[in-house]
DNA sequence: ATGGTGGGGATCCCA
């Protein structure tokens, strides 16, 4: 089973590019972030025509996540537990049943800039809630993965110019510590498990010719539970998507599971 | 130190 994650930065602007990539990559499941659309305006028929089941958790203008799956999406839940007052649409879960049942958690983790400030406080609090949710799922012992735009640069080798990010919410020590607290529950970071070399990125800013200079960062990640990591056979980044017509600033990352 | 680009949707916010 091929499961991909892609921050599309606006479904309306990205629909043609997203369709082309789906045709070519043929993921069984696609986890989308930043749909920037309310549920009612999401072009679900375009995906249903390709054989995908569609679940969205959207809001007006900002954020928004979605799941596309060729297999049925079961037990869908919207929103990250732990704060009833949180109105930002950044999290969705569903179970996909192939040879194994896998719980799919799609997330768009807050950016957090500027540091310090309320947006950074929200990011760290959100990561605390995500860790709590991971603990709950680990207790269930069903295979699960948490995938999406984490807005976290885990290590210096995950940025072309790490010195540019030392004061940024994506790379601050507190952010990386919160990331490690989640990973160290016993989750496997799929890309690092399958690829040792540096200079692999998933995001290049629209500004300053970042793509042309390969000034990228690796901030889109898959975290796998132990039972899910046992099924992992591959993890790759579709880098070339960034060089196409009307690209997102992110590119897809995907895992192959023996599930 | 500044502003560079892009999406959404409203004349500014977010990244």
PDB file of C-alpha atoms (C1' of nucleotides) in Angstrom:
ATOM      1  CA  UNK A   1       0.000   0.000   0.000  1.00  0.00           C
ATOM      2  CA  UNK A   2       1.402   3.353  -1.084  1.00  0.00           C
ATOM      3  CA  UNK A   3       0.550   6.239   1.243  1.00  0.00           C
ATOM      4  CA  UNK A   4       1.574   9.780   0.292  1.00  0.00           C
ATOM      5  CA  UNK A   5       1.499  13.150   2.031  1.00  0.00           C
ATOM      6  CA  UNK A   6       1.375  16.442   0.127  1.00  0.00           C
ATOM      7  CA  UNK A   7       0.945  20.040   1.344  1.00  0.00           C
ATOM      8  CA  UNK A   8      -0.782  21.390  -1.733  1.00  0.00           C
ATOM      9  CA  UNK A   9      -1.057  25.056  -0.592  1.00  0.00           C
ATOM     10  CA  UNK A  10      -4.589  25.659  -1.861  1.00  0.00           C
ATOM     11  CA  UNK A  11      -6.811  23.084  -3.609  1.00  0.00           C
ATOM     12  CA  UNK A  12      -8.240  25.629  -6.032  1.00  0.00           C
ATOM     13  CA  UNK A  13      -4.866  26.712  -7.357  1.00  0.00           C
ATOM     14  CA  UNK A  14      -3.359  23.224  -7.253  1.00  0.00           C
ATOM     15  CA  UNK A  15      -6.065  20.994  -8.736  1.00  0.00           C
ATOM     16  CA  UNK A  16      -4.435  20.457 -12.174  1.00  0.00           C
ATOM     17  CA  UNK A  17      -0.994  19.776 -10.698  1.00  0.00           C
ATOM     18  CA  UNK A  18      -2.512  17.486  -8.068  1.00  0.00           C
ATOM     19  CA  UNK A  19      -4.433  15.521 -10.710  1.00  0.00           C
ATOM     20  CA  UNK A  20      -1.297  15.023 -12.804  1.00  0.00           C
ATOM     21  CA  UNK A  21       0.673  13.822  -9.796  1.00  0.00           C
ATOM     22  CA  UNK A  22      -2.091  11.394  -8.704  1.00  0.00           C
ATOM     23  CA  UNK A  23      -2.223   9.890 -12.195  1.00  0.00           C
ATOM     24  CA  UNK A  24       1.501   9.326 -12.211  1.00  0.00           C
ATOM     25  CA  UNK A  25       2.225   8.424  -8.565  1.00  0.00           C
ATOM     26  CA  UNK A  26      -0.945   6.316  -8.080  1.00  0.00           C
ATOM     27  CA  UNK A  27      -0.995   6.453  -4.269  1.00  0.00           C
ATOM     28  CA  UNK A  28      -3.575   4.242  -2.569  1.00  0.00           C
ATOM     29  CA  UNK A  29      -3.925   6.932   0.090  1.00  0.00           C
ATOM     30  CA  UNK A  30      -3.129  10.658  -0.215  1.00  0.00           C
ATOM     31  CA  UNK A  31      -2.928  12.826   2.905  1.00  0.00           C
ATOM     32  CA  UNK A  32      -3.376  16.483   1.951  1.00  0.00           C
ATOM     33  CA  UNK A  33      -2.620  19.658   3.908  1.00  0.00           C
ATOM     34  CA  UNK A  34      -3.460  23.317   3.402  1.00  0.00           C
ATOM     35  CA  UNK A  35      -6.509  22.703   1.257  1.00  0.00           C
ATOM     36  CA  UNK A  36      -7.525  26.291   2.190  1.00  0.00           C
ATOM     37  CA  UNK A  37     -11.150  25.446   1.524  1.00  0.00           C
ATOM     38  CA  UNK A  38     -14.353  24.787   3.388  1.00  0.00           C
ATOM     39  CA  UNK A  39     -15.642  21.220   3.043  1.00  0.00           C
ATOM     40  CA  UNK A  40     -18.506  22.295   0.765  1.00  0.00           C
ATOM     41  CA  UNK A  41     -16.124  23.839  -1.785  1.00  0.00           C
ATOM     42  CA  UNK A  42     -13.665  20.937  -1.935  1.00  0.00           C
ATOM     43  CA  UNK A  43     -13.814  19.398  -5.451  1.00  0.00           C
ATOM     44  CA  UNK A  44     -14.470  15.891  -4.175  1.00  0.00           C
ATOM     45  CA  UNK A  45     -16.010  14.675  -7.440  1.00  0.00           C
ATOM     46  CA  UNK A  46     -12.703  15.144  -9.253  1.00  0.00           C
ATOM     47  CA  UNK A  47     -11.140  12.586  -6.906  1.00  0.00           C
ATOM     48  CA  UNK A  48     -14.154  10.290  -6.749  1.00  0.00           C
ATOM     49  CA  UNK A  49     -13.932  10.070 -10.556  1.00  0.00           C
ATOM     50  CA  UNK A  50     -10.437   8.612 -10.060  1.00  0.00           C
ATOM     51  CA  UNK A  51     -11.763   6.047  -7.599  1.00  0.00           C
ATOM     52  CA  UNK A  52     -10.899   7.794  -4.351  1.00  0.00           C
ATOM     53  CA  UNK A  53     -13.012   8.031  -1.241  1.00  0.00           C
ATOM     54  CA  UNK A  54     -12.756  11.574   0.119  1.00  0.00           C
ATOM     55  CA  UNK A  55     -12.833  12.945   3.676  1.00  0.00           C
ATOM     56  CA  UNK A  56     -12.102  16.589   4.450  1.00  0.00           C
ATOM     57  CA  UNK A  57     -11.636  18.758   7.498  1.00  0.00           C
ATOM     58  CA  UNK A  58     -11.611  22.247   6.071  1.00  0.00           C
ATOM     59  CA  UNK A  59     -12.059  25.864   7.057  1.00  0.00           C
ATOM     60  CA  UNK A  60     -12.296  29.167   5.228  1.00  0.00           C
ATOM     61  CA  UNK A  61      -9.084  30.612   3.755  1.00  0.00           C
ATOM     62  CA  UNK A  62      -6.507  28.824   5.885  1.00  0.00           C
ATOM     63  CA  UNK A  63      -5.277  25.386   6.932  1.00  0.00           C
ATOM     64  CA  UNK A  64      -7.537  22.426   6.154  1.00  0.00           C
ATOM     65  CA  UNK A  65      -6.641  18.742   5.699  1.00  0.00           C
ATOM     66  CA  UNK A  66      -8.068  15.918   3.606  1.00  0.00           C
ATOM     67  CA  UNK A  67      -7.756  12.186   3.055  1.00  0.00           C
ATOM     68  CA  UNK A  68      -8.117  10.440  -0.295  1.00  0.00           C
ATOM     69  CA  UNK A  69      -8.225   6.661  -0.319  1.00  0.00           C
ATOM     70  CA  UNK A  70      -8.955   3.949  -2.864  1.00  0.00           C
ATOM     71  CA  UNK A  71      -9.972   1.728   0.062  1.00  0.00           C
ATOM     72  CA  UNK A  72     -12.845   2.775   2.335  1.00  0.00           C
ATOM     73  CA  UNK A  73     -12.051   5.299   5.072  1.00  0.00           C
ATOM     74  CA  UNK A  74     -13.495   3.994   8.337  1.00  0.00           C
ATOM     75  CA  UNK A  75     -14.031   5.546  11.782  1.00  0.00           C
ATOM     76  CA  UNK A  76     -13.176   9.047  10.549  1.00  0.00           C
ATOM     77  CA  UNK A  77     -12.533  11.699  13.209  1.00  0.00           C
ATOM     78  CA  UNK A  78     -11.922  15.405  12.648  1.00  0.00           C
ATOM     79  CA  UNK A  79      -9.650  17.594  14.756  1.00  0.00           C
ATOM     80  CA  UNK A  80      -6.861  16.896  17.247  1.00  0.00           C
ATOM     81  CA  UNK A  81      -8.217  16.031  20.711  1.00  0.00           C
ATOM     82  CA  UNK A  82      -7.210  18.009  23.762  1.00  0.00           C
ATOM     83  CA  UNK A  83      -8.583  21.529  23.207  1.00  0.00           C
ATOM     84  CA  UNK A  84     -12.282  22.037  22.605  1.00  0.00           C
ATOM     85  CA  UNK A  85     -11.652  25.732  21.805  1.00  0.00           C
ATOM     86  CA  UNK A  86      -9.201  25.011  18.954  1.00  0.00           C
ATOM     87  CA  UNK A  87     -10.911  26.181  15.751  1.00  0.00           C
ATOM     88  CA  UNK A  88      -8.029  25.560  13.326  1.00  0.00           C
ATOM     89  CA  UNK A  89      -8.591  22.627  10.948  1.00  0.00           C
ATOM     90  CA  UNK A  90      -5.279  20.796  11.100  1.00  0.00           C
ATOM     91  CA  UNK A  91      -5.955  17.130  11.857  1.00  0.00           C
ATOM     92  CA  UNK A  92      -7.944  14.162  10.555  1.00  0.00           C
ATOM     93  CA  UNK A  93      -7.864  10.432  11.283  1.00  0.00           C
ATOM     94  CA  UNK A  94      -9.307   7.386   9.579  1.00  0.00           C
ATOM     95  CA  UNK A  95      -8.693   3.657   9.379  1.00  0.00           C
ATOM     96  CA  UNK A  96      -7.822   1.969   6.074  1.00  0.00           C
ATOM     97  CA  UNK A  97      -8.168  -1.794   5.866  1.00  0.00           C
ATOM     98  CA  UNK A  98      -6.013  -3.641   3.348  1.00  0.00           C
ATOM     99  CA  UNK A  99      -4.126  -6.800   4.320  1.00  0.00           C
ATOM    100  CA  UNK A 100      -3.743  -5.024   7.675  1.00  0.00           C
ATOM    101  CA  UNK A 101      -5.830  -2.280   9.266  1.00  0.00           C
ATOM    102  CA  UNK A 102      -3.791   0.928   9.529  1.00  0.00           C
ATOM    103  CA  UNK A 103      -4.869   4.069  11.371  1.00  0.00           C
ATOM    104  CA  UNK A 104      -3.969   7.096   9.227  1.00  0.00           C
ATOM    105  CA  UNK A 105      -3.435  10.425  11.033  1.00  0.00           C
ATOM    106  CA  UNK A 106      -3.113  13.422   8.697  1.00  0.00           C
ATOM    107  CA  UNK A 107      -1.758  16.602  10.238  1.00  0.00           C
ATOM    108  CA  UNK A 108      -0.797  20.178   9.457  1.00  0.00           C
ATOM    109  CA  UNK A 109       1.283  21.233  12.438  1.00  0.00           C
ATOM    110  CA  UNK A 110       1.264  24.977  13.213  1.00  0.00           C
ATOM    111  CA  UNK A 111       4.096  27.040  11.739  1.00  0.00           C
ATOM    112  CA  UNK A 112       4.631  28.903  15.020  1.00  0.00           C
ATOM    113  CA  UNK A 113       6.362  32.072  13.835  1.00  0.00           C
ATOM    114  CA  UNK A 114       7.145  34.590  15.137  1.00  0.00           C
ATOM    115  CA  UNK A 115       9.147  33.403  18.151  1.00  0.00           C
ATOM    116  CA  UNK A 116       8.341  34.247  20.878  1.00  0.00           C
ATOM    117  CA  UNK A 117       4.623  34.909  20.791  1.00  0.00           C
ATOM    118  CA  UNK A 118       1.141  33.373  20.946  1.00  0.00           C
ATOM    119  CA  UNK A 119       1.599  31.504  17.655  1.00  0.00           C
ATOM    120  CA  UNK A 120       4.689  29.784  19.032  1.00  0.00           C
ATOM    121  CA  UNK A 121       2.895  28.948  22.271  1.00  0.00           C
ATOM    122  CA  UNK A 122       0.082  27.423  20.173  1.00  0.00           C
ATOM    123  CA  UNK A 123       2.570  25.325  18.192  1.00  0.00           C
ATOM    124  CA  UNK A 124       4.198  23.863  21.304  1.00  0.00           C
ATOM    125  CA  UNK A 125       0.814  23.211  22.936  1.00  0.00           C
ATOM    126  CA  UNK A 126      -0.387  21.527  19.726  1.00  0.00           C
ATOM    127  CA  UNK A 127       2.685  19.270  19.723  1.00  0.00           C
ATOM    128  CA  UNK A 128       1.951  18.329  23.319  1.00  0.00           C
ATOM    129  CA  UNK A 129      -1.561  17.311  22.281  1.00  0.00           C
ATOM    130  CA  UNK A 130      -0.150  15.333  19.336  1.00  0.00           C
ATOM    131  CA  UNK A 131       2.176  13.455  21.703  1.00  0.00           C
ATOM    132  CA  UNK A 132      -0.782  12.618  23.937  1.00  0.00           C
ATOM    133  CA  UNK A 133      -2.710  11.303  20.923  1.00  0.00           C
ATOM    134  CA  UNK A 134       0.294   9.173  19.886  1.00  0.00           C
ATOM    135  CA  UNK A 135       0.438   7.729  23.397  1.00  0.00           C
ATOM    136  CA  UNK A 136      -3.243   6.774  23.179  1.00  0.00           C
ATOM    137  CA  UNK A 137      -2.791   5.098  19.792  1.00  0.00           C
ATOM    138  CA  UNK A 138       0.315   3.235  20.960  1.00  0.00           C
ATOM    139  CA  UNK A 139      -1.733   1.825  23.833  1.00  0.00           C
ATOM    140  CA  UNK A 140      -4.220   0.464  21.269  1.00  0.00           C
ATOM    141  CA  UNK A 141      -1.469  -1.520  19.484  1.00  0.00           C
ATOM    142  CA  UNK A 142      -3.123  -1.064  16.091  1.00  0.00           C
ATOM    143  CA  UNK A 143      -0.599  -0.089  13.364  1.00  0.00           C
ATOM    144  CA  UNK A 144      -0.768   3.673  12.818  1.00  0.00           C
ATOM    145  CA  UNK A 145       1.103   6.455  11.118  1.00  0.00           C
ATOM    146  CA  UNK A 146       1.115  10.198  11.608  1.00  0.00           C
ATOM    147  CA  UNK A 147       1.982  12.050   8.418  1.00  0.00           C
ATOM    148  CA  UNK A 148       1.920  15.559   7.076  1.00  0.00           C
ATOM    149  CA  UNK A 149       3.522  18.967   7.241  1.00  0.00           C
ATOM    150  CA  UNK A 150       5.137  18.976  10.695  1.00  0.00           C
ATOM    151  CA  UNK A 151       6.780  22.389  10.221  1.00  0.00           C
ATOM    152  CA  UNK A 152       9.807  20.876  12.000  1.00  0.00           C
ATOM    153  CA  UNK A 153      13.396  20.689  10.737  1.00  0.00           C
ATOM    154  CA  UNK A 154      14.577  17.751  12.859  1.00  0.00           C
ATOM    155  CA  UNK A 155      18.348  18.124  12.349  1.00  0.00           C
ATOM    156  CA  UNK A 156      20.829  20.585  10.786  1.00  0.00           C
ATOM    157  CA  UNK A 157      21.316  18.212   7.844  1.00  0.00           C
ATOM    158  CA  UNK A 158      17.614  18.656   7.050  1.00  0.00           C
ATOM    159  CA  UNK A 159      18.247  22.251   5.899  1.00  0.00           C
ATOM    160  CA  UNK A 160      20.469  23.482   3.091  1.00  0.00           C
ATOM    161  CA  UNK A 161      21.358  26.528   5.206  1.00  0.00           C
ATOM    162  CA  UNK A 162      20.702  25.597   8.846  1.00  0.00           C
ATOM    163  CA  UNK A 163      22.243  28.852  10.063  1.00  0.00           C
ATOM    164  CA  UNK A 164      19.342  30.718   8.442  1.00  0.00           C
ATOM    165  CA  UNK A 165      16.842  28.893  10.673  1.00  0.00           C
ATOM    166  CA  UNK A 166      18.345  29.120  14.169  1.00  0.00           C
ATOM    167  CA  UNK A 167      15.753  31.652  15.390  1.00  0.00           C
ATOM    168  CA  UNK A 168      12.845  30.177  13.408  1.00  0.00           C
ATOM    169  CA  UNK A 169       9.946  28.251  14.975  1.00  0.00           C
ATOM    170  CA  UNK A 170      10.697  25.349  12.590  1.00  0.00           C
ATOM    171  CA  UNK A 171      14.159  24.824  14.089  1.00  0.00           C
ATOM    172  CA  UNK A 172      14.111  26.331  17.601  1.00  0.00           C
ATOM    173  CA  UNK A 173      15.443  23.984  20.312  1.00  0.00           C
ATOM    174  CA  UNK A 174      12.019  23.856  22.005  1.00  0.00           C
ATOM    175  CA  UNK A 175      10.377  22.784  18.731  1.00  0.00           C
ATOM    176  CA  UNK A 176      12.929  20.067  18.083  1.00  0.00           C
ATOM    177  CA  UNK A 177      12.700  18.873  21.677  1.00  0.00           C
ATOM    178  CA  UNK A 178       8.909  18.542  21.325  1.00  0.00           C
ATOM    179  CA  UNK A 179       9.486  16.585  18.094  1.00  0.00           C
ATOM    180  CA  UNK A 180      11.961  14.256  19.794  1.00  0.00           C
ATOM    181  CA  UNK A 181       9.524  13.664  22.651  1.00  0.00           C
ATOM    182  CA  UNK A 182       7.023  12.359  20.105  1.00  0.00           C
ATOM    183  CA  UNK A 183       9.517  10.269  18.107  1.00  0.00           C
ATOM    184  CA  UNK A 184      11.060   8.858  21.277  1.00  0.00           C
ATOM    185  CA  UNK A 185       7.766   7.326  22.327  1.00  0.00           C
ATOM    186  CA  UNK A 186       8.956   4.590  19.981  1.00  0.00           C
ATOM    187  CA  UNK A 187       7.930   5.891  16.563  1.00  0.00           C
ATOM    188  CA  UNK A 188       9.986   5.431  13.385  1.00  0.00           C
ATOM    189  CA  UNK A 189      10.706   8.431  11.170  1.00  0.00           C
ATOM    190  CA  UNK A 190      10.267   6.700   7.832  1.00  0.00           C
ATOM    191  CA  UNK A 191      12.504   8.805   5.595  1.00  0.00           C
ATOM    192  CA  UNK A 192      15.537   8.626   7.905  1.00  0.00           C
ATOM    193  CA  UNK A 193      14.927   4.912   8.389  1.00  0.00           C
ATOM    194  CA  UNK A 194      15.228   4.330   4.648  1.00  0.00           C
ATOM    195  CA  UNK A 195      17.646   7.095   3.507  1.00  0.00           C
ATOM    196  CA  UNK A 196      20.954   8.058   5.131  1.00  0.00           C
ATOM    197  CA  UNK A 197      22.205  10.891   2.948  1.00  0.00           C
ATOM    198  CA  UNK A 198      21.546  14.571   3.646  1.00  0.00           C
ATOM    199  CA  UNK A 199      20.296  17.177   1.146  1.00  0.00           C
ATOM    200  CA  UNK A 200      16.835  15.681   0.866  1.00  0.00           C
ATOM    201  CA  UNK A 201      14.185  18.371   1.214  1.00  0.00           C
ATOM    202  CA  UNK A 202      10.401  18.621   0.941  1.00  0.00           C
ATOM    203  CA  UNK A 203       9.942  22.427   0.923  1.00  0.00           C
ATOM    204  CA  UNK A 204      11.517  25.275  -1.014  1.00  0.00           C
ATOM    205  CA  UNK A 205      10.255  28.811  -0.358  1.00  0.00           C
ATOM    206  CA  UNK A 206       8.625  30.690  -3.228  1.00  0.00           C
ATOM    207  CA  UNK A 207      10.910  33.624  -2.415  1.00  0.00           C
ATOM    208  CA  UNK A 208      14.573  34.365  -3.140  1.00  0.00           C
ATOM    209  CA  UNK A 209      14.835  31.667  -5.805  1.00  0.00           C
ATOM    210  CA  UNK A 210      15.018  28.972  -3.136  1.00  0.00           C
ATOM    211  CA  UNK A 211      14.190  26.149  -5.573  1.00  0.00           C
ATOM    212  CA  UNK A 212      16.721  27.277  -8.180  1.00  0.00           C
ATOM    213  CA  UNK A 213      19.424  27.401  -5.466  1.00  0.00           C
ATOM    214  CA  UNK A 214      18.191  24.152  -3.820  1.00  0.00           C
ATOM    215  CA  UNK A 215      17.797  26.121  -0.597  1.00  0.00           C
ATOM    216  CA  UNK A 216      15.325  23.638   0.893  1.00  0.00           C
ATOM    217  CA  UNK A 217      14.245  22.152   4.211  1.00  0.00           C
ATOM    218  CA  UNK A 218      12.825  18.748   5.144  1.00  0.00           C
ATOM    219  CA  UNK A 219       9.660  19.406   7.151  1.00  0.00           C
ATOM    220  CA  UNK A 220       7.112  16.863   5.814  1.00  0.00           C
ATOM    221  CA  UNK A 221       7.411  13.597   7.688  1.00  0.00           C
ATOM    222  CA  UNK A 222       5.959  10.147   8.336  1.00  0.00           C
ATOM    223  CA  UNK A 223       6.066   8.791  11.894  1.00  0.00           C
ATOM    224  CA  UNK A 224       5.219   5.075  12.140  1.00  0.00           C
ATOM    225  CA  UNK A 225       4.155   3.018  15.130  1.00  0.00           C
ATOM    226  CA  UNK A 226       6.262  -0.105  15.795  1.00  0.00           C
ATOM    227  CA  UNK A 227       3.655  -2.387  14.209  1.00  0.00           C
ATOM    228  CA  UNK A 228       3.478  -0.082  11.188  1.00  0.00           C
ATOM    229  CA  UNK A 229       7.250   0.281  10.908  1.00  0.00           C
ATOM    230  CA  UNK A 230       7.473  -3.500  10.586  1.00  0.00           C
ATOM    231  CA  UNK A 231       5.536  -3.118   7.311  1.00  0.00           C
ATOM    232  CA  UNK A 232       7.716  -0.305   5.873  1.00  0.00           C
ATOM    233  CA  UNK A 233       9.479  -1.187   2.619  1.00  0.00           C
ATOM    234  CA  UNK A 234      10.225   2.224   1.081  1.00  0.00           C
ATOM    235  CA  UNK A 235      10.020   5.991   1.626  1.00  0.00           C
ATOM    236  CA  UNK A 236      10.717   8.569  -1.093  1.00  0.00           C
ATOM    237  CA  UNK A 237      10.294  12.263  -1.881  1.00  0.00           C
ATOM    238  CA  UNK A 238       8.856  13.263  -5.274  1.00  0.00           C
ATOM    239  CA  UNK A 239      11.293  16.183  -5.636  1.00  0.00           C
ATOM    240  CA  UNK A 240      10.711  16.841  -9.346  1.00  0.00           C
ATOM    241  CA  UNK A 241       7.126  17.989  -8.651  1.00  0.00           C
ATOM    242  CA  UNK A 242       8.592  21.284  -7.348  1.00  0.00           C
ATOM    243  CA  UNK A 243       9.956  22.157 -10.809  1.00  0.00           C
ATOM    244  CA  UNK A 244       6.641  21.840 -12.650  1.00  0.00           C
ATOM    245  CA  UNK A 245       3.980  24.340 -13.733  1.00  0.00           C
ATOM    246  CA  UNK A 246       2.283  26.213 -10.853  1.00  0.00           C
ATOM    247  CA  UNK A 247       3.892  24.094  -8.119  1.00  0.00           C
ATOM    248  CA  UNK A 248       3.156  24.074  -4.408  1.00  0.00           C
ATOM    249  CA  UNK A 249       6.085  25.129  -2.225  1.00  0.00           C
ATOM    250  CA  UNK A 250       6.027  21.556  -0.820  1.00  0.00           C
ATOM    251  CA  UNK A 251       6.473  18.267  -2.687  1.00  0.00           C
ATOM    252  CA  UNK A 252       4.915  14.848  -1.964  1.00  0.00           C
ATOM    253  CA  UNK A 253       6.571  12.316   0.308  1.00  0.00           C
ATOM    254  CA  UNK A 254       5.362   8.717   0.400  1.00  0.00           C
ATOM    255  CA  UNK A 255       5.810   5.372   2.088  1.00  0.00           C
ATOM    256  CA  UNK A 256       5.245   1.858   0.791  1.00  0.00           C
ATOM    257  CA  UNK A 257       3.817  -0.533   3.365  1.00  0.00           C
ATOM    258  CA  UNK A 258       3.417  -4.291   3.073  1.00  0.00           C
ATOM    259  CA  UNK A 259      -0.187  -3.820   4.139  1.00  0.00           C
TER     260      UNK A 259
ATOM    261  C1'  DA B   1      17.931  45.786   7.606  1.00  0.00           C
ATOM    262  C1'  DT B   2      14.828  44.935   4.054  1.00  0.00           C
ATOM    263  C1'  DG B   3      11.932  42.629   0.936  1.00  0.00           C
ATOM    264  C1'  DG B   4      11.583  39.216  -1.967  1.00  0.00           C
ATOM    265  C1'  DT B   5       6.734  35.294  -3.894  1.00  0.00           C
ATOM    266  C1'  DG B   6       2.428  32.942  -3.679  1.00  0.00           C
ATOM    267  C1'  DG B   7      -2.688  31.663  -2.195  1.00  0.00           C
ATOM    268  C1'  DG B   8      -7.018  33.245  -0.453  1.00  0.00           C
ATOM    269  C1'  DG B   9     -10.183  36.595  -0.638  1.00  0.00           C
ATOM    270  C1'  DA B  10     -10.910  41.132   0.495  1.00  0.00           C
ATOM    271  C1'  DT B  11      -8.135  45.811   0.099  1.00  0.00           C
ATOM    272  C1'  DC B  12      -4.783  42.368   4.581  1.00  0.00           C
ATOM    273  C1'  DC B  13      -3.558  37.508   6.723  1.00  0.00           C
ATOM    274  C1'  DC B  14      -0.677  33.618   6.493  1.00  0.00           C
ATOM    275  C1'  DA B  15       3.338  31.113   5.096  1.00  0.00           C
TER     276       DA B  15
END
